Coordinates of C-alpha atoms in Angstrom, one line a residue:
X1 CA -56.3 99.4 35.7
X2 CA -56.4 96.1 38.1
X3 CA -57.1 94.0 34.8
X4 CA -54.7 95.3 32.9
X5 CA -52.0 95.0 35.4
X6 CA -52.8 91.1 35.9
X7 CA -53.2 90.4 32.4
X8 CA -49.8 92.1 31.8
X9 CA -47.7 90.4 34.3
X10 CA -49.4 87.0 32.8
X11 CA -47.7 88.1 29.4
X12 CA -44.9 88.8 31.3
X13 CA -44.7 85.7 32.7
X14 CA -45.2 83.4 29.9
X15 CA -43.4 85.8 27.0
X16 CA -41.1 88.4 28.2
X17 CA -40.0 88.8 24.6
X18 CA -43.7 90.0 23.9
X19 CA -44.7 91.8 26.9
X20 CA -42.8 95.3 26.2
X21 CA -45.2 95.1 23.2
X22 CA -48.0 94.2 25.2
X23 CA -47.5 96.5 27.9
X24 CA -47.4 100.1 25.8
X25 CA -50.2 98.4 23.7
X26 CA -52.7 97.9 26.6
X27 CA -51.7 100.6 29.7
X28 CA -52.3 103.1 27.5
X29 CA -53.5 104.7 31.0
X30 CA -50.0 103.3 32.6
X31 CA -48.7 107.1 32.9
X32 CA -52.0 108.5 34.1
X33 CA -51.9 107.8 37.8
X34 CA -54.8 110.1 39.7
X35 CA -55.5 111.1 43.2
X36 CA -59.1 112.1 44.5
X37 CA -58.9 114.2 47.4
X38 CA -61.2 114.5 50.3
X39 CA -60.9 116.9 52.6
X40 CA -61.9 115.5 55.8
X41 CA -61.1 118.4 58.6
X42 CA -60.1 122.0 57.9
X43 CA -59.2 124.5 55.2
X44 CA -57.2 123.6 52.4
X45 CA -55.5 126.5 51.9
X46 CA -53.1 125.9 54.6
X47 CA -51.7 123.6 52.6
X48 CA -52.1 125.2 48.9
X49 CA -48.7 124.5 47.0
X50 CA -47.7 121.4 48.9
X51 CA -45.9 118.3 47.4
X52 CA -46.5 114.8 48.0
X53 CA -44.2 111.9 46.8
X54 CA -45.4 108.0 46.0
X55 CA -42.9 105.6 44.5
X56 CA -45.6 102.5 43.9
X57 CA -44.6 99.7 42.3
X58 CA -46.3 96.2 41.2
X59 CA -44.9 92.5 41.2
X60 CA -41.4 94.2 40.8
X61 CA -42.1 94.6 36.7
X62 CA -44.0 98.0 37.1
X63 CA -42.6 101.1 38.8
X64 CA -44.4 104.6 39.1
X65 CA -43.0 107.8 40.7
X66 CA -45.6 109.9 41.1
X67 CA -46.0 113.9 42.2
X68 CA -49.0 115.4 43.6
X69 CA -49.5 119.4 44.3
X70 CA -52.2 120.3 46.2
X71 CA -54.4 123.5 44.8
X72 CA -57.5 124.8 43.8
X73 CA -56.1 122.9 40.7
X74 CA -53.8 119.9 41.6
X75 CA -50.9 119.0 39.4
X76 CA -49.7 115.6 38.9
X77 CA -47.2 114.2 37.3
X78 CA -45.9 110.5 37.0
X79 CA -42.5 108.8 35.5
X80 CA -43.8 105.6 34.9
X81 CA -41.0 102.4 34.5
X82 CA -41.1 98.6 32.9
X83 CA -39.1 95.8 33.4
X84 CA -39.8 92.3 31.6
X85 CA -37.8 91.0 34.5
X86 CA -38.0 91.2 38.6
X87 CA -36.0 94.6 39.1
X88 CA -35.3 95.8 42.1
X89 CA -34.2 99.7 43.1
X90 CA -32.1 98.6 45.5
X91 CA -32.4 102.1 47.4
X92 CA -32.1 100.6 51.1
X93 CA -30.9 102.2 53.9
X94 CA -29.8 100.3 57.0
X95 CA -28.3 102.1 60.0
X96 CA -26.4 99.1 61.6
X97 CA -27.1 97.1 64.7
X98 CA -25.6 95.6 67.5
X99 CA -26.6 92.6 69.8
X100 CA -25.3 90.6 73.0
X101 CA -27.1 87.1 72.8
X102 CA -26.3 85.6 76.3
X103 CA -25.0 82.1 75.5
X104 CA -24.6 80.3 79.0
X105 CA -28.6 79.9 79.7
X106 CA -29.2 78.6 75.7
X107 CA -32.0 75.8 75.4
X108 CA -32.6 76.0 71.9
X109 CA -29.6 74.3 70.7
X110 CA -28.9 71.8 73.5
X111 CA -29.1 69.1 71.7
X112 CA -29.3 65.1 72.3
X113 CA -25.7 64.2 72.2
X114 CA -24.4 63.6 75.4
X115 CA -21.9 60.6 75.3
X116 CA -19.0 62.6 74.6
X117 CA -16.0 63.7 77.4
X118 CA -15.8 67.5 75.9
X119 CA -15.9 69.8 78.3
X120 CA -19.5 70.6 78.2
X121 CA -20.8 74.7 79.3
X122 CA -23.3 76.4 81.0
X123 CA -26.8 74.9 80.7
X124 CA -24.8 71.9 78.2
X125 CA -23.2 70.6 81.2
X126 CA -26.2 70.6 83.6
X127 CA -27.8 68.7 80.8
X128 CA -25.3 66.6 80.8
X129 CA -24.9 65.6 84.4
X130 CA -28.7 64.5 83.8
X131 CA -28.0 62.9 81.0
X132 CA -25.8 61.1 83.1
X133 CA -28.6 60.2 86.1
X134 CA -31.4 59.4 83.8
X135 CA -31.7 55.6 83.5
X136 CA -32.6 54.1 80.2
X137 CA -36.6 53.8 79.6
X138 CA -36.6 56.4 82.7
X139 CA -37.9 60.3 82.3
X140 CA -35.6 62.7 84.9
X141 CA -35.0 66.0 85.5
X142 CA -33.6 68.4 87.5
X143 CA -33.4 71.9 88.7
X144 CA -30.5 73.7 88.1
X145 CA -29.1 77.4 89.0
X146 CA -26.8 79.3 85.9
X147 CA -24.3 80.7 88.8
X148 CA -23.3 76.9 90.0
X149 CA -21.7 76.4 86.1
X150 CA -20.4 80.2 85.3
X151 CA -19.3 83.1 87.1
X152 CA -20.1 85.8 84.8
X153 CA -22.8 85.8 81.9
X154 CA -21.0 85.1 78.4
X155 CA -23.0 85.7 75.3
X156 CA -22.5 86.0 71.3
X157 CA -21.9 88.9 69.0
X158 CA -23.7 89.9 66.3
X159 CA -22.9 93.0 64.9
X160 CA -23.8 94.7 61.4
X161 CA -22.3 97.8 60.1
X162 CA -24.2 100.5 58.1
X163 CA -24.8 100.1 54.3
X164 CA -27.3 101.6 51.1
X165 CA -27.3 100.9 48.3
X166 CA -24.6 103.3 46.9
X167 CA -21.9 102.5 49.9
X168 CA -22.5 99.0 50.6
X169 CA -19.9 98.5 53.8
X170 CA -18.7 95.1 54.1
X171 CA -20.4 92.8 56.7
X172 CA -17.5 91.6 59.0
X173 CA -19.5 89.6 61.2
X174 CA -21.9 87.7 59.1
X175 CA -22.3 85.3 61.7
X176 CA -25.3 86.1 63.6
X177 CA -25.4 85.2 67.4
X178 CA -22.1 83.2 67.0
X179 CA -20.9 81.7 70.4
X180 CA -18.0 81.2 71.5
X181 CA -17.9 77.0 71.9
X182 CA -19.4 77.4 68.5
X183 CA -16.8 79.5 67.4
X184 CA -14.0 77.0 68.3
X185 CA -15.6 74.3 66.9
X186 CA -16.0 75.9 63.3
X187 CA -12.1 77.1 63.7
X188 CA -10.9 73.4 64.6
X189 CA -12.6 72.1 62.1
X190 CA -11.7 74.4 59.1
X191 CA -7.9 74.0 60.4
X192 CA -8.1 69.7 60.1
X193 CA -9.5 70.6 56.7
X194 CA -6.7 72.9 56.0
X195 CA -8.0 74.8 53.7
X196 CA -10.1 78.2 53.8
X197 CA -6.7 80.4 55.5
X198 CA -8.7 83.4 54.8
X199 CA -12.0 82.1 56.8
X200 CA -9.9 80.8 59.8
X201 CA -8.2 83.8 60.1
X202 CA -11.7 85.4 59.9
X203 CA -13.3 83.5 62.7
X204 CA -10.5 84.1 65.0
X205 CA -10.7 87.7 64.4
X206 CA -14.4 87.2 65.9
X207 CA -13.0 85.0 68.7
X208 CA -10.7 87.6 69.6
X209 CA -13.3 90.6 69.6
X210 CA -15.9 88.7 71.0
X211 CA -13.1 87.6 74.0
X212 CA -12.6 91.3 74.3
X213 CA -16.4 92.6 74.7
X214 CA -17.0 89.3 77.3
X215 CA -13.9 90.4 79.3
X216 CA -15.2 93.9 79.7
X217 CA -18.7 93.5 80.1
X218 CA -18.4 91.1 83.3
X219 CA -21.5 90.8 84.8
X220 CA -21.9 88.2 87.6
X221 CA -24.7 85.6 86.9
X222 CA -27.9 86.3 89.3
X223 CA -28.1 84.2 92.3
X224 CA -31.4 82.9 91.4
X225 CA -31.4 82.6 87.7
X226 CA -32.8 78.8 87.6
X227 CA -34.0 76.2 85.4
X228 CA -35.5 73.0 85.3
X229 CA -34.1 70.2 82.6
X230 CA -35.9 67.4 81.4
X231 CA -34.8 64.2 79.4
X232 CA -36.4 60.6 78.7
X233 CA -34.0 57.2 76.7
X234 CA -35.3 54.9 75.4
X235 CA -35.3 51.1 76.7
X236 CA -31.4 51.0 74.8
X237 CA -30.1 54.6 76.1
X238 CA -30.9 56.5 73.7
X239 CA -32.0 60.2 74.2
X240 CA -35.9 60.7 73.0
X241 CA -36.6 63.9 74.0
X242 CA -35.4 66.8 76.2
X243 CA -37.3 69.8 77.4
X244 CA -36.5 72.8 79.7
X245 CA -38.6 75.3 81.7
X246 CA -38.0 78.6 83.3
X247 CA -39.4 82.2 84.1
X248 CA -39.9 83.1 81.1
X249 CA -41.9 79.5 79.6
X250 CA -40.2 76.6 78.2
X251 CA -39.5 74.1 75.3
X252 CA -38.9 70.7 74.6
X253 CA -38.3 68.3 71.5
X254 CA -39.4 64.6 71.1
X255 CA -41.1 62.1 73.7
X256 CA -41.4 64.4 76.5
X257 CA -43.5 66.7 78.8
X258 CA -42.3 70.5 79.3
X259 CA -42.0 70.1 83.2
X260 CA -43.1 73.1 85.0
X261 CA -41.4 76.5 86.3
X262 CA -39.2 76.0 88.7
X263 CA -40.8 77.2 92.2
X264 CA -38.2 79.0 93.7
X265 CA -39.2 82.4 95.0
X266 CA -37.9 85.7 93.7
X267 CA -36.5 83.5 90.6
X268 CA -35.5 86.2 88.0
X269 CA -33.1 86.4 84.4
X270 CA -30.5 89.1 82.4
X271 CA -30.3 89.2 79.0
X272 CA -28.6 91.9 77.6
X273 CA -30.5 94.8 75.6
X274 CA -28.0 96.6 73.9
X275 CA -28.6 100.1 72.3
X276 CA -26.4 101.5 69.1
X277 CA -25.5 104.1 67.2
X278 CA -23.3 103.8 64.1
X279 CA -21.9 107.1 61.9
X280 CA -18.8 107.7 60.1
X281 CA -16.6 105.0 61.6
X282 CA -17.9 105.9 65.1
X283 CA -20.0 103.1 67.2
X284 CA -21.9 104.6 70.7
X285 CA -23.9 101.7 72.6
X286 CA -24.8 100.5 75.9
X287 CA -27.2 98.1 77.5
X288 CA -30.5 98.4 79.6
X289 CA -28.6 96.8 83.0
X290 CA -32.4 95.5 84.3
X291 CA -33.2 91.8 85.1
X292 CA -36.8 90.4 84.1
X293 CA -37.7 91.8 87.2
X294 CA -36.7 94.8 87.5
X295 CA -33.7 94.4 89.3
X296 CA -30.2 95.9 89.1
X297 CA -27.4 93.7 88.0
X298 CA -23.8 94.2 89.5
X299 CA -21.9 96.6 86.8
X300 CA -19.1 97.7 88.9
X301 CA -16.2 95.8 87.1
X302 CA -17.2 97.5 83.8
X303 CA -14.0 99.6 83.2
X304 CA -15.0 103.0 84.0
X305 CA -18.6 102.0 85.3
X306 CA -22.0 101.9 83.3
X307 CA -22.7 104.2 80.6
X308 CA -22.4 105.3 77.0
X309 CA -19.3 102.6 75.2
X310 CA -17.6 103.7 71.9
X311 CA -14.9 102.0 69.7
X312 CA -14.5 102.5 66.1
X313 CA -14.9 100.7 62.8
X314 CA -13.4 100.5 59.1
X315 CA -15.9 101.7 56.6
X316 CA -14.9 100.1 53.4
X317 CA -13.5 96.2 55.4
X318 CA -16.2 96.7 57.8
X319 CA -13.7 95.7 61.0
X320 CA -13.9 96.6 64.5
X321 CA -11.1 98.8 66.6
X322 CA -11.7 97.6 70.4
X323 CA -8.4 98.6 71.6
X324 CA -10.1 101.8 72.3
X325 CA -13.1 100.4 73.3
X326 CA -14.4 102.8 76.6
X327 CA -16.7 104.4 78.6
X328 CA -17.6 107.8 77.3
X329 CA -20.5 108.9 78.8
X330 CA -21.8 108.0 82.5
X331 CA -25.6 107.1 83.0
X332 CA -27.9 106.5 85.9
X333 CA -28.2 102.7 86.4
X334 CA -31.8 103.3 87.7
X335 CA -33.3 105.1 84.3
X336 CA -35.3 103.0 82.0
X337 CA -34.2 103.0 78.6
X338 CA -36.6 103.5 75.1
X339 CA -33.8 104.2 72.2
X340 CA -30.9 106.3 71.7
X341 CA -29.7 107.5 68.2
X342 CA -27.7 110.0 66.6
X343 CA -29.7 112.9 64.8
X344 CA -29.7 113.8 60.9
X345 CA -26.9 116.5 61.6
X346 CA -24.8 114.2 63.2
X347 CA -23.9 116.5 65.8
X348 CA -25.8 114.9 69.1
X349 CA -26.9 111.5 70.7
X350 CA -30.6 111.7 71.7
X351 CA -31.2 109.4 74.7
X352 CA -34.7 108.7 75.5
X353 CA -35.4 107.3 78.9
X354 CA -38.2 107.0 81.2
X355 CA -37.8 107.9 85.1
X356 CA -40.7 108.0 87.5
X357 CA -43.7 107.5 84.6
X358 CA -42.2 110.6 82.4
X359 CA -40.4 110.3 79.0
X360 CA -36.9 112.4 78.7
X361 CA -35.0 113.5 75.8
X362 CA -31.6 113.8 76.6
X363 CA -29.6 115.5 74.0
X364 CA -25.6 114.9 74.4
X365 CA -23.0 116.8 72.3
X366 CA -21.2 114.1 70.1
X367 CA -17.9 116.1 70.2
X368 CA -18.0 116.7 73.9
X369 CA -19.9 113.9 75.0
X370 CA -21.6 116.2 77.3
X371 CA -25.4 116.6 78.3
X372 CA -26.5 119.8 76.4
X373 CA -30.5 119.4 77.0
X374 CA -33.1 117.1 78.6
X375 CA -37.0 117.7 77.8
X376 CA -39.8 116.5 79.6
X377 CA -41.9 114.4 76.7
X378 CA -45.0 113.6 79.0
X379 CA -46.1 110.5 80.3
X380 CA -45.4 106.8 80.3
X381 CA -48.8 106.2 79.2
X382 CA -48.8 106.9 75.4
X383 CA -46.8 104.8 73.1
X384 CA -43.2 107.3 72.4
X385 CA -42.4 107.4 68.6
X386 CA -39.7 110.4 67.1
X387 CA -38.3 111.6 64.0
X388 CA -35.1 113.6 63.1
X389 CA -34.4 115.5 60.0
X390 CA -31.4 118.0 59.7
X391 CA -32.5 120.7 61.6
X392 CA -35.2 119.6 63.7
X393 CA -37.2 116.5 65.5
X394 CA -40.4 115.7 65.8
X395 CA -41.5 113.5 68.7
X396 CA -45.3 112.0 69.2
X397 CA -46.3 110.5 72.7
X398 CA -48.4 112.2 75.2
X399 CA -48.4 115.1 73.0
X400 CA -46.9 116.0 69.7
X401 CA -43.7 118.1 70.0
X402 CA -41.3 120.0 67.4
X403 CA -37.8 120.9 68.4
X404 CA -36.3 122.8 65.9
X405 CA -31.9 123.5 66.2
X406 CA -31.3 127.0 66.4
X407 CA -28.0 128.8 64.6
X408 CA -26.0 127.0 67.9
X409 CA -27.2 123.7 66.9
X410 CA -29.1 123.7 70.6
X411 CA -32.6 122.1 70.1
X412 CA -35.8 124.2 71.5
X413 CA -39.0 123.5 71.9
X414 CA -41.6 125.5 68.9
X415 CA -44.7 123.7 70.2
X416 CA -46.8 120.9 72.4
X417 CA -49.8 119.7 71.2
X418 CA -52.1 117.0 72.8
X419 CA -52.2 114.1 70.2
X420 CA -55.7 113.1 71.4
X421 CA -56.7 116.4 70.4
X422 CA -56.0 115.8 67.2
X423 CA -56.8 112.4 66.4
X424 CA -60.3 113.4 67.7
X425 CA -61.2 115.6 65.1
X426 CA -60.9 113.2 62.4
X427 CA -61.3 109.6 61.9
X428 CA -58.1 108.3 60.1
X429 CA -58.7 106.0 57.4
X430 CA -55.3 103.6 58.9
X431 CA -55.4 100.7 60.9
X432 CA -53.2 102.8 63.2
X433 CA -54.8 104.9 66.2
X434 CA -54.2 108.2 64.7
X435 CA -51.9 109.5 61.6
X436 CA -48.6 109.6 63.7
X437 CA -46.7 106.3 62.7
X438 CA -42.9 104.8 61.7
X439 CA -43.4 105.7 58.6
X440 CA -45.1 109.1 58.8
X441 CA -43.0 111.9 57.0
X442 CA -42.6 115.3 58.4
X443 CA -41.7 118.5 56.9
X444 CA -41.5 121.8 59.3
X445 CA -41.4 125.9 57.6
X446 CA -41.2 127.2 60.9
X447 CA -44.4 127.6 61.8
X448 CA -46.7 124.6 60.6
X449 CA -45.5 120.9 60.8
X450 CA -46.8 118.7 57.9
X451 CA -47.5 114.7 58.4
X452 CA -48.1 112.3 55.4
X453 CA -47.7 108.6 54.7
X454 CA -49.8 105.9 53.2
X455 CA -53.1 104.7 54.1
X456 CA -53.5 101.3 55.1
X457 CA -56.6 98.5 55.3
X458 CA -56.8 95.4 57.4
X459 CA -56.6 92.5 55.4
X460 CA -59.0 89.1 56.1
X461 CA -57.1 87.4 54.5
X462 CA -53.9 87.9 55.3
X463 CA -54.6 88.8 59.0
X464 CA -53.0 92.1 58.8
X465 CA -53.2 95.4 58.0
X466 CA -52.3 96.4 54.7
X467 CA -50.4 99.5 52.8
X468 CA -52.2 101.0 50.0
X469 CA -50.9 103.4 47.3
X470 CA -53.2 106.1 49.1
X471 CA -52.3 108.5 51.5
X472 CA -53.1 111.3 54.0
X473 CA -51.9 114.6 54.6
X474 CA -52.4 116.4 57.9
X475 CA -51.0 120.1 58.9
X476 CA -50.3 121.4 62.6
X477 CA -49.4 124.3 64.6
X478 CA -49.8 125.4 67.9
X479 CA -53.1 125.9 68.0
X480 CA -53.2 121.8 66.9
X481 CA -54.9 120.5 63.8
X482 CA -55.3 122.7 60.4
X483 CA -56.4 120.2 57.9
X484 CA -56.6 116.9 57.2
X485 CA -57.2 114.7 53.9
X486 CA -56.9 112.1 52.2
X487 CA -55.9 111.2 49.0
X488 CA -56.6 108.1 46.8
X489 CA -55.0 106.5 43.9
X490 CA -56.2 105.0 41.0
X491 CA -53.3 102.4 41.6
X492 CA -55.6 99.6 43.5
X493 CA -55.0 96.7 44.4
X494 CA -52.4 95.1 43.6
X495 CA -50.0 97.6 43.3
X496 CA -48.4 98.5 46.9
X497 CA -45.8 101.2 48.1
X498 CA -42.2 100.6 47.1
X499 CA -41.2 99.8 50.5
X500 CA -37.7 99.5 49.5
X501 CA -37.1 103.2 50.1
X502 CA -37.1 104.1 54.0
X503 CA -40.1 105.5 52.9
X504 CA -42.8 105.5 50.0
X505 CA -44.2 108.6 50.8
X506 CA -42.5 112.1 51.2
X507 CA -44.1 115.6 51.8
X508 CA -42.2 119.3 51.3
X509 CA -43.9 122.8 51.6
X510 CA -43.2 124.5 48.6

């Protein structure tokens, strides 16, 4: 089929008018996608009556859905779909996000420009003050510390509401890591222009939100958050490069050396890492309140302490509500965050933390905002990756866990299994150690879990590994592994998943 599918897209290309003809004249085979199964590890009868789902699709012309049902005889079954033009599907999901970009400490964008009297901030105005002690022809620099310029760490918004493709909620704040100085520039200028109302009023809006989240979120710069700034002129004056170093590594643009870290002892950074959650109009979020170190940061003038935050939103404008912007749910300063979410019901937040090398699920009633559950997940050794479907999760670290909702909605545990139990009785064709990924799909009857997704290969050329339009399918209960196969297409390369959908492979006991 590879041929085929190259020569087609060629006619595509060149003659769209005479590709339609083309491609029912040649594909004659464009309907008959097959999977060969190999059953690597167990009985297959666990698994008799079983569908699989692959949407495929190639160069964005050629689309197949295809249905596989595992038996003594398999059935398949493919709706096959042509477009002389790039089509998309368009059947994206995006669950929203939510960022604090500290702005005081940005390098990036300092810039050469220096001869101004603005009022210059945070790591601008140390660079100006060296701007202003390096002699032309001369290379300076100095070390400076961020609490000397501000008081409390300020930082940009960038927020994104949910959308899909069939309720696309408008993006309010399109401007991604916006700061503030920024943000008053951009309004002066569109009001000497005076034109754009609508945009003006727009940007203050932001100004105004992002004024509220900095006033409640004050957290007082570190004592020893430092840098060390670097410039060189030119025999006239003029700036030829600038560079900066810290902690963390350093930069620099044009005719100049990136000095080195600055040597002061027990020298550490904040940045904010900010968790969400985003569902009917409701936002939940907090931050991890650790310094690059380890440390604790001062978050005792939060309004009502450090915990879980909530305002709302306007699905169809996509704006913000901060006047009820609040603490809703207190957390212990000293846990280590991994993710928090809301489930498929909707009905719970699900923290995961770690404390003292274990993994926690904490499970929090959304309409109490009370702590319902916490499971032990194992260790801090193996990587922590979860899954939640309407009435039940599936979480994969140490071992691999089901928590199924009983008629309460309460979450209980069905079953543990070591993970390296089970990746040792097979050897996975994925680039991936073992068959539990971001991608896997689940499907649970009660008693067995189901795992599938697609197979991938490491690419030389690309440097990466690689989806294909194969996949595996693995069963588990209590005991641990049942079966495992795999499953390839006749779709080779290059056809790929259509990895517009969250995913391109689904799986579903009868």
């Amino acid at each position: 089929m590879k041929k085929s599918f190259v020569l087609l897209l060629t006619l595509v290309i060149l003659f769209s008018g005479t590709a339609c003809y083309a491609q029912k004249e040649i594909l004659k085979e464009k309907d008959q996608v097959h999977f060969t199964e190999k059953v690597l590890y167990g009985d297959k009868a666990v698994v008799e009556g079983v569908t699989v789902e692959m949407k495929a699709e190639y160069s964005s012309n050629l689309y197949w859905d295809s249905t596989y049902v595992i038996g003594a005889e398999p059935k398949e079954e493919t709706e096959y779909r042509f477009y002389p033009w790039d089509y998309s599907t368009n059947a994206y999901s995006y669950s929203g996000s939510m960022d604090f970009v500290v702005d005081c400490t940005d390098t990036v964008g300092l810039g050469y420009d220096y001869q101004g009297d603005e009022n210059y901030y945070g790591l601008h105005a140390a660079m100006k003050e060296l701007y202003d002690q390096t002699e032309p022809g001369t290379e300076n620099s100095i070390t400076v510390y961020m609490k000397d310029y501000v008081d409390y760490y300020t930082f940009g918004l960038s927020l994104h509401l949910p959308e899909n493709s069939e309720n696309k909620t408008a993006d309010y704040y399109r401007y991604t890591y916006l700061w503030k100085y920024e943000v008053l520039e951009e309004i002066a200028q569109l009001e000497k222009q005076g034109s754009n109302k609508e945009e003006v009023e727009q940007m203050k809006a932001y100004l105004a939100d992002l004024e509220t989240f900095q006033e409640f979120f004050k957290i007082p710069v570190l004592d020893k958050e430092v840098y060390t700034l670097a410039m060189s002129k030119d025999s006239e004056g003029n700036i030829i490069g600038i560079a900066d170093s810290h902690m963390h590594g350093g930069s620099g643009t044009g005719e100049i050396e990136i000095p080195e870290a600055p040597n002061v002892a027990g020298a550490d950074s904040f940045g904010f890492r900010v968790f969400s959650a985003f569902d009917d109009g409701d936002c939940y979020f907090t931050f991890d309140p650790h310094t690059y170190n380890e440390q604790l940061v001062d978050v005792s003038q939060i309004p009502g302490g450090y915990g879980i935050y909530h305002f709302t939103y306007n699905e169809k404008d996509g704006s913000i509500d901060l006047d009820d912007l609040k603490m809703v749910y207190p957390l212990d300063v000293n846990s280590k965050w991994e993710s928090m979410q809301l489930d498929a019901s909707g009905k719970n937040l699900l923290l995961l933390t770690l404390d003292e090398e274990k993994y926690y699920l904490s499970v929090i009633d959304r309409e109490t905002m009370t702590l319902v559950d916490k499971f032990n997940l194992g260790n801090s050794e193996s990587y922590l990756s979860h899954w939640s479907y309407e009435d039940y999760l599936v979480i994969c670290g140490e071992n691999l866990m089901v928590f199924p909702m009983d008629e309460n909605g309460r979450y209980f545990q069905a079953f543990s299994v070591n993970t390296e139990s089970i990746n040792e009785k097979i050897t996975p064709n994925t680039e991936n150690d073992g068959i539990f990924r971001t991608y896997s799909k689940y499907d649970w009857n009660g008693e067995t879990l189901l795992v599938a997704s697609n197979i991938q290969y490491y690419d030389e050329d690309y440097g990466r590994a690689l989806f294909t339009c194969d996949f595996y399918l693995a069963a588990i209960d209590e005991t641990g592994l049942l079966y495992y196969g795999e499953y390839n297409s006749t779709l080779d390369e290059p056809c790929r998943p259509n990895d517009e959908y969250e995913s391109p492979v689904n799986v579903r006991w009868k």
